[in-house]
Amino acid sequence: MTSTALVTGASRGLGAAIARRLAPDHHLYLGGRSSQSLASITAELEDSTPWPVDLTDHDAVATAARGIDSLDVLVHNAGVAALGTIEESSIDDWRAQYEGNVLAVVSLTKELLPALRRVGGHVVLINSGAGLRVNPGWGAYAASKFALRAFGDALRQEEPSLRVTSVHPGRIDTDMQRAIVEHEGDVYDGSMFLQADTVALAVRSAIDTPADAHPTEIVLKPRK
């Protein structure tokens, strides 16, 4: 029987890389903002279903989740970042990152708990190095990622039939990283960062860990 997986933020970057790693033996639900954004990755991965939904629209999430009866793997990859010092950042910046990086994850997980429990599924939270430490100018983003880590810790204890893995990668060579480096006023050099497929392979390794072990946390740092 084919396993099933839902990957949010699957249209590009790390999400697409994770989807490709899971594709050989999973039916994939590919999460994204629109069918158009998912068209390319859906066409590339044969056994996949586009799953376009605004994850901050909790009613829409509830409706979309009703079509999933059984789920082996849930990868929360979608997220947002708006950098700035505490003085510079607005309350709306903080609210948007908490909505996108925490409440969207809580909402979707709650809706899919019955499907995950049915098969003793695995929840993977793509967190960040910012979920372990805070740097100047990253306060709002780090606060949301610390909260995401706490959510994973609570879910792991409350749902003993599930495995819950928090993945904390350093900077990854993606379009999102380009925007961050531009904000910082630096010249972009993707070779200084983790490759998306490297992180995707770590996610796949966690999922493939035999059932007698629980990979609770993975930390990846660029070697350069």
C-alpha positions as a printed Julia matrix, in Angstrom:
224×3 Matrix{Float64}:
   0.0    0.0     0.0
   1.4    3.4    -1.0
   2.16   5.77    1.83
   0.74   9.29    1.74
   2.44  12.59    2.51
   1.43  16.23    2.59
   4.17  18.81    2.09
   3.28  22.47    2.54
   5.13  25.15    0.61
   5.88  22.51   -2.04
   5.89  24.74   -5.13
   9.62  25.53   -5.0
  12.76  25.58   -2.9
  13.01  23.25    0.07
   9.39  22.11   -0.17
   9.84  20.95   -3.76
  13.09  19.21   -2.81
  11.36  17.34    0.02
   8.52  16.36   -2.3
  11.01  14.95   -4.8
  12.68  12.88   -2.09
   9.33  11.44   -0.96
   7.92  10.9    -4.46
   9.31   7.41   -5.18
   7.1    5.71   -2.57
   4.49   8.24   -1.45
   1.33   9.66   -2.92
   1.92  13.36   -2.42
  -0.42  16.17   -1.55
   1.46  19.26   -2.66
   0.53  22.32   -0.62
   0.81  25.81   -2.06
  -0.97  29.12   -2.4
  -2.54  28.4    -5.78
  -2.94  25.72   -8.44
  -0.85  27.86  -10.77
   2.11  27.92   -8.39
   1.92  24.14   -8.05
   1.53  23.35  -11.74
   5.21  22.7   -12.44
   5.97  20.43   -9.48
   2.66  18.57   -9.91
   3.5   17.87  -13.55
   6.98  16.69  -12.55
   5.84  14.26   -9.83
   3.5   11.67  -11.29
   1.73  10.4    -8.18
   0.82  13.78   -6.74
  -2.24  15.91   -6.08
  -2.14  19.71   -5.9
  -3.44  20.96   -2.58
  -3.82  24.73   -2.98
  -4.97  26.46    0.2
  -4.17  29.62    2.15
  -2.88  28.12    5.38
  -3.81  31.24    7.35
  -7.47  30.77    6.33
  -8.44  28.22    8.96
 -11.89  27.55    7.5
 -10.31  26.8     4.12
  -7.77  24.51    5.8
 -10.54  22.6     7.56
 -12.42  22.13    4.29
  -9.33  20.97    2.39
  -8.26  18.57    5.14
 -11.59  16.72    5.06
 -10.49  14.96    1.88
  -7.53  13.28    3.6
  -8.58  10.19    5.57
  -5.15   8.68    6.2
  -1.76  10.39    6.31
   1.66   8.84    6.93
   3.74  12.01    6.74
   2.94  15.68    7.3
   5.77  18.09    6.49
   5.18  21.66    7.64
   7.56  23.54    5.36
   5.65  26.72    4.47
   6.67  29.81    6.4
   7.31  33.53    6.23
  10.13  35.83    7.29
  10.15  39.6     7.77
  13.4   40.76    9.3
  14.03  43.93   11.25
  15.04  45.11   14.67
  12.45  45.38   17.41
  12.44  49.15   16.87
  11.94  48.81   13.11
   9.46  45.94   12.98
   5.75  46.59   13.21
   3.17  44.7    15.21
   1.8   43.54   11.85
   5.22  42.02   11.07
   5.14  40.08   14.32
   1.52  39.04   13.82
   2.07  37.86   10.22
   5.01  35.67   11.22
   3.17  34.18   14.16
   0.17  33.5    11.92
   2.24  31.95    9.15
   4.85  30.07   11.17
   2.83  28.94   14.19
  -0.95  29.23   13.99
  -1.09  27.86   10.43
   0.85  24.82   11.64
  -1.38  24.37   14.67
  -4.54  24.64   12.58
  -3.49  22.17    9.91
  -2.11  19.66   12.41
  -5.32  19.75   14.46
  -7.4   19.08   11.34
  -5.2   16.16   10.27
  -4.76  14.47   13.66
  -7.39  11.79   12.93
  -5.69  10.93    9.62
  -2.26  10.81   11.28
  -3.44   8.76   14.25
  -5.01   6.21   11.92
  -1.59   5.08   10.7
   0.74   6.29   13.46
   2.03   9.07   11.23
   5.08  11.31   11.3
   4.94  15.11   11.64
   8.01  17.0    10.42
   8.38  20.66   11.39
  10.82  22.63    9.25
  12.03  25.04   11.86
  15.28  27.05   11.67
  18.52  27.78   13.46
  16.52  30.81   14.63
  14.38  28.37   16.61
  17.41  27.65   18.79
  19.07  31.06   19.09
  18.32  34.71   18.38
  20.4   37.2    16.39
  19.87  40.97   16.19
  17.24  41.88   13.62
  15.63  38.43   13.75
  13.51  38.88   16.88
  10.03  38.42   15.41
  11.04  35.52   13.19
  12.95  33.78   15.99
  10.04  34.24   18.4
   7.74  32.46   15.95
  10.26  29.64   15.48
  10.78  29.23   19.23
   6.99  28.92   19.49
   7.0   26.34   16.69
   9.59  24.32   18.59
   7.39  24.42   21.72
   4.42  23.26   19.65
   6.43  20.28   18.41
   7.57  19.4    21.94
   3.98  19.51   23.21
   2.6   17.51   20.26
   5.27  14.82   20.77
   4.19  14.31   24.39
   0.45  14.56   23.78
   0.35  12.21   20.78
   2.53   9.2    21.68
   1.34   7.22   18.63
   2.95   9.82   16.34
   6.56  10.74   15.67
   7.35  14.45   15.68
  10.65  15.75   14.3
  11.81  19.36   14.47
  14.38  20.18   11.79
  16.62  23.18   12.43
  18.61  23.99    9.28
  20.96  26.91    8.92
  20.64  29.16    5.9
  19.5   27.38    2.73
  20.2   28.38   -0.88
  16.65  29.41   -1.89
  14.77  32.38   -3.29
  13.73  33.27    0.25
  17.38  33.42    1.25
  18.11  35.76   -1.65
  15.51  38.16   -0.32
  17.0   37.97    3.18
  20.53  38.66    1.93
  19.23  41.58   -0.12
  17.58  42.97    3.01
  20.9   42.63    4.81
  22.66  44.53    2.01
  25.11  41.72    1.22
  26.13  40.03   -2.04
  24.44  36.67   -2.49
  26.64  33.58   -2.69
  24.57  30.4    -2.65
  27.66  28.23   -2.15
  27.89  29.56    1.41
  24.57  28.01    2.34
  23.05  24.56    2.71
  21.59  23.09   -0.46
  17.85  22.42   -0.41
  18.32  18.78   -1.38
  20.75  18.28    1.53
  18.02  19.32    3.97
  15.44  17.27    2.06
  17.67  14.22    2.39
  17.86  14.75    6.16
  14.05  14.9     6.27
  13.83  11.71    4.27
  16.33  10.04    6.61
  14.22  10.99    9.64
  11.11   9.55    8.0
  12.98   6.33    7.14
  14.27   5.87   10.7
  13.08   2.46   11.94
   9.99   2.5    14.14
  11.87   1.63   17.33
  13.52   5.08   17.28
  12.09   8.58   17.49
  14.16  11.27   15.7
  13.06  14.25   17.75
  15.43  16.98   16.54
  17.81  17.49   13.62
  20.24  20.42   13.47
  22.08  21.18   10.22
  24.69  23.91    9.78
  26.59  24.99    6.65
  30.21  23.85    6.79
  31.5   27.16    5.39
